[in-house]
Coordinates of C-alpha atoms (C1' of nucleotides) in Angstrom, one line a residue:
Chain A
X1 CA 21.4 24.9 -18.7
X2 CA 20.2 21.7 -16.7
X3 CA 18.4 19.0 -18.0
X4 CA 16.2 18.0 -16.1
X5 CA 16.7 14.0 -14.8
X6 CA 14.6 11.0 -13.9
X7 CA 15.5 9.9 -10.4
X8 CA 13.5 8.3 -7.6
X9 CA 10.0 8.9 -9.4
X10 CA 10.9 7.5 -12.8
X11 CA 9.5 4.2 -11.6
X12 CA 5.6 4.6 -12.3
X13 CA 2.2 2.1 -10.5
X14 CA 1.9 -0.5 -12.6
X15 CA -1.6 -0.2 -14.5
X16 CA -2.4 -3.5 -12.4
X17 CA -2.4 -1.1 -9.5
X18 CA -5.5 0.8 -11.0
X19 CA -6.8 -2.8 -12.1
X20 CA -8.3 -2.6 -8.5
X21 CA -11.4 -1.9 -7.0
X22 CA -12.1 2.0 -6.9
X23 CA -12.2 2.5 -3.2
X24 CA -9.3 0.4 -2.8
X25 CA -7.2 2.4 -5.4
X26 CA -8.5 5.8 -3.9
X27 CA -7.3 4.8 -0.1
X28 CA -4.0 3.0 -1.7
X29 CA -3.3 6.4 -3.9
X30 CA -2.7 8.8 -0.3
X31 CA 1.3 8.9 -0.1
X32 CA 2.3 8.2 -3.3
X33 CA 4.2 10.7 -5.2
X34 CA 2.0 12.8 -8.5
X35 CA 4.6 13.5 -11.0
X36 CA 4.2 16.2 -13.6
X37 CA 6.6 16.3 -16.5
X38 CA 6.0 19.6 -18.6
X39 CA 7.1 19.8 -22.4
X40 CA 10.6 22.3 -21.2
X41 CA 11.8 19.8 -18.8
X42 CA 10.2 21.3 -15.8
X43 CA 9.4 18.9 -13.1
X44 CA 6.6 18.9 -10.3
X45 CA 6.0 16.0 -8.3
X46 CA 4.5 16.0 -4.4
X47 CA 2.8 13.3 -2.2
X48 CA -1.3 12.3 -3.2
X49 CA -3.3 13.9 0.0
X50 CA -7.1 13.7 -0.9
X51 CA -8.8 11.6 -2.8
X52 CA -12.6 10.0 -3.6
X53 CA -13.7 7.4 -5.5
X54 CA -16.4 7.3 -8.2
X55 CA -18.0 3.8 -8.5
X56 CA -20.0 2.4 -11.4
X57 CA -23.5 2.9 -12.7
X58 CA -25.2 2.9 -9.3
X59 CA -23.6 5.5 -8.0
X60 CA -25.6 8.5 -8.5
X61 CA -22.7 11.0 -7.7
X62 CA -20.9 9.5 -10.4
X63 CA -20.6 11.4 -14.0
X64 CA -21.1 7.6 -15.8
X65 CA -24.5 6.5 -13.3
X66 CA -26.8 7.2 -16.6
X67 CA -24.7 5.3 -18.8
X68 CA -21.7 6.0 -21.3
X69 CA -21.7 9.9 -22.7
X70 CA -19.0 11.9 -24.9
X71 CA -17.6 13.3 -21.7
X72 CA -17.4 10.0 -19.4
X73 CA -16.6 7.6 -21.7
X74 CA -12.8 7.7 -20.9
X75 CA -14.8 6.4 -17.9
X76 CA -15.5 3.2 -19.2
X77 CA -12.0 2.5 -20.6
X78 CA -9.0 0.9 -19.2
X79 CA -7.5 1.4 -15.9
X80 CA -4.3 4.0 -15.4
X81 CA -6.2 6.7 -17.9
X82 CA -6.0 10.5 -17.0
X83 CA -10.0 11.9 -16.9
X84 CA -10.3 15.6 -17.0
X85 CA -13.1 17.7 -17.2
X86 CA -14.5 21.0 -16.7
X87 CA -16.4 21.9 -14.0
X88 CA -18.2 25.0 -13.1
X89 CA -17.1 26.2 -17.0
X90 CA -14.0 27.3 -14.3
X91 CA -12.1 24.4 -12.9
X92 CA -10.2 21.4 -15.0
X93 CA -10.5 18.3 -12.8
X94 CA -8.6 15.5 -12.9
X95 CA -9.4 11.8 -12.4
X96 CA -7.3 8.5 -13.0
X97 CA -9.9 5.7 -14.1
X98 CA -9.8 2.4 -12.1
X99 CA -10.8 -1.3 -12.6
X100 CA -11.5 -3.3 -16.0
X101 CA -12.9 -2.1 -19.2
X102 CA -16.5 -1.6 -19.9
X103 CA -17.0 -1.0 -15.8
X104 CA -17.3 2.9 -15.6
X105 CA -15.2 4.1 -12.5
X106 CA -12.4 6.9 -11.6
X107 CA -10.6 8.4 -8.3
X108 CA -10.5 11.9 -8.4
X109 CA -7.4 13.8 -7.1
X110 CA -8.3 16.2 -4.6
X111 CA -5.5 17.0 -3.1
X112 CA -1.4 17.2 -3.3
X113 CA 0.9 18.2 -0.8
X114 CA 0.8 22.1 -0.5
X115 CA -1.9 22.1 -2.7
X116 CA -5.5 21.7 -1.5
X117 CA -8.5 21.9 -3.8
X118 CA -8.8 19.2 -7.1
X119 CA -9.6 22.7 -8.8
X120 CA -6.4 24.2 -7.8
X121 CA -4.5 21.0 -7.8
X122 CA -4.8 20.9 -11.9
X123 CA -3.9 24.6 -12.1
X124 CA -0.6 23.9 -9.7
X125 CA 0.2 20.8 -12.0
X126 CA -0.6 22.9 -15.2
X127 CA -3.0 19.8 -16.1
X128 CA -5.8 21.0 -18.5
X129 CA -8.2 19.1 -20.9
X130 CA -5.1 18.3 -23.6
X131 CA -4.3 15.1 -21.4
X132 CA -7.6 13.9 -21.2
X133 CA -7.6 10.3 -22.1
X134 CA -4.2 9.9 -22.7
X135 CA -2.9 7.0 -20.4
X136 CA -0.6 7.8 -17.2
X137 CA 3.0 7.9 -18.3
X138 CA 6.0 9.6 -20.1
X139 CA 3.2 10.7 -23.2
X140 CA 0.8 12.3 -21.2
X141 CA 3.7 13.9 -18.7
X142 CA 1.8 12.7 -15.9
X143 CA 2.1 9.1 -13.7
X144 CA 2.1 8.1 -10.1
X145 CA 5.5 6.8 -8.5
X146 CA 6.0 3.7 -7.0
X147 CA 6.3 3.9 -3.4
X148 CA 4.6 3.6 -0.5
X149 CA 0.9 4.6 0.8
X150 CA 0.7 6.1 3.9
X151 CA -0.1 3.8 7.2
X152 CA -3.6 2.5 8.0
X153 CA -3.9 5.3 10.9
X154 CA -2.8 8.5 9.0
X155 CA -6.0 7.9 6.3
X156 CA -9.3 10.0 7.1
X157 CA -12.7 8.2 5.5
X158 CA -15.3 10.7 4.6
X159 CA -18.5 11.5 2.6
X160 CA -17.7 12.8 -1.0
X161 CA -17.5 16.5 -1.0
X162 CA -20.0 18.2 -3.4
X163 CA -22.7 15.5 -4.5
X164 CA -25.6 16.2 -2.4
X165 CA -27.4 15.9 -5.5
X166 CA -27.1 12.1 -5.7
X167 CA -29.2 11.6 -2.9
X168 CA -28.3 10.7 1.2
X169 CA -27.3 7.1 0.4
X170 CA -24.6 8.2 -2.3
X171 CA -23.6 11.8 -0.9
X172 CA -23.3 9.8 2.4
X173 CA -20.8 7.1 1.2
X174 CA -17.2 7.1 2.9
X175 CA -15.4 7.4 -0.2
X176 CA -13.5 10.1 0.3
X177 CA -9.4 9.7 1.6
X178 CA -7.8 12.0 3.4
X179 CA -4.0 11.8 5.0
X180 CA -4.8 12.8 8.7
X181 CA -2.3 14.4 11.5
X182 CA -2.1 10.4 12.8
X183 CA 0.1 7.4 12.1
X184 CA 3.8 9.2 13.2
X185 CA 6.3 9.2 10.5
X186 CA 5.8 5.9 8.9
Chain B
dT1 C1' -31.8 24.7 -30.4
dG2 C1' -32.5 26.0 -25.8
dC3 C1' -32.0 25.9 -20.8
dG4 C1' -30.6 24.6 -16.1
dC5 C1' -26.9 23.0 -13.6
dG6 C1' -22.4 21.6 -11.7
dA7 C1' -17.0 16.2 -8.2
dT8 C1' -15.1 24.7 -7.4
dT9 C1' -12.9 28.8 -6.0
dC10 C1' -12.5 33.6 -5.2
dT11 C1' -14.5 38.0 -3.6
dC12 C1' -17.8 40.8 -1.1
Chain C
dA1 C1' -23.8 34.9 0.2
dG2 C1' -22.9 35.4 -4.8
dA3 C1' -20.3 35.6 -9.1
dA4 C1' -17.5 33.5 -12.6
dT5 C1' -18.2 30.6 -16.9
dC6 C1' -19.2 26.9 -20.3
dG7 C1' -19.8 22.2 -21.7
dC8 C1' -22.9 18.6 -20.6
dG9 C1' -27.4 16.3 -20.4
dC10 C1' -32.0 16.4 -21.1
dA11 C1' -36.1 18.5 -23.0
dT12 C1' -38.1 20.8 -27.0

DNA sequence: TGCGCGATTCTC
DNA sequence: AGAATCGCGCAT
């Protein structure tokens, strides 16, 4: 039987990496390596595609912009947490909150390498609401590698997908990261 | 306690 | 274009 072995993705993002702004951590976040660690030592990691960025009370996309619920509040926690919900009654989504306590933001993970879809990305990663709140790392089988982002010219700035209920000023805000065809290998 | 809706995806 | 599917958020 092999055991399955920590190699170049043991190193995780420090949680001063999440300590940033929202949009800054969603556009820093394409490139870097998801790693999944399941309970039998199965291992599935790939490079951070997609991502948006959920930002505080004003935002009127965001799940926290009416103020601290049962379902957000990981929201308004520390930085580096894993947020998970159900959407649709269908999908689990997942989210990594961003910035310091008491300030309600989160990116959410679109997209992975071969996987596109944040609905399909938690299905590939076999992510579910069990690690809700739990804190990237070894406990919650789920971190971002250190590494690299991907060069200024491969990123993609978008409106959020989804949220034309928050109005045209917030569904029209470019908060959504994409890895584009550009930049060469980096 | 009840009701409408959603940060999606799959099928027709 | 429409269904699946259920917890959340707001109204009663």
């Amino acid at each position: 039987m092999i055991r399955a072995a920590y190699t170049c993705s043991d190193k995780q993002l420090a949680t001063s990496f999440f300590a940033r702004s929202t949009v800054t951590v969603a556009r820093d976040l394409l490139g870097r390596r998801l790693v999944r660690c399941h309970g039998d030592g199965r291992m599935t990691e790939g490079m951070i595609t997609e991502t948006e960025a959920y930002d505080g009370f004003e935002d009127r996309a965001s799940h926290a912009h009416r103020g601290m619920t049962r379902r957000n509040a990981v929201m308004f926690g520390p930085p580096g947490v894993i947020y998970l919900y159900l959407c649709y009654g269908v999908h689990w989504l997942l989210n990594i909150t961003t910035r310091e306590e008491g300030y309600p933001t989160a990116v959410l993970i679109r997209g992975m390498e071969g996987v596109s879809g944040p609905g399909r990305l938690t299905k590939h990663l076999e992510l579910s609401g069990e690690e809700n709140t739990l804190p990237l790392g070894r406990t919650a089988g789920l971190w971002v590698a250190a590494g690299n982002p991907v060069p200024e010219a491969s990123v993609a700035r978008s409106a959020r997908v989804g949220v034309d209920y928050a109005g045209p000023e917030w569904s029209r805000m470019p908060w959504r990261f994409q890895v584009s065809g550009g930049g060469g290998a980096g």
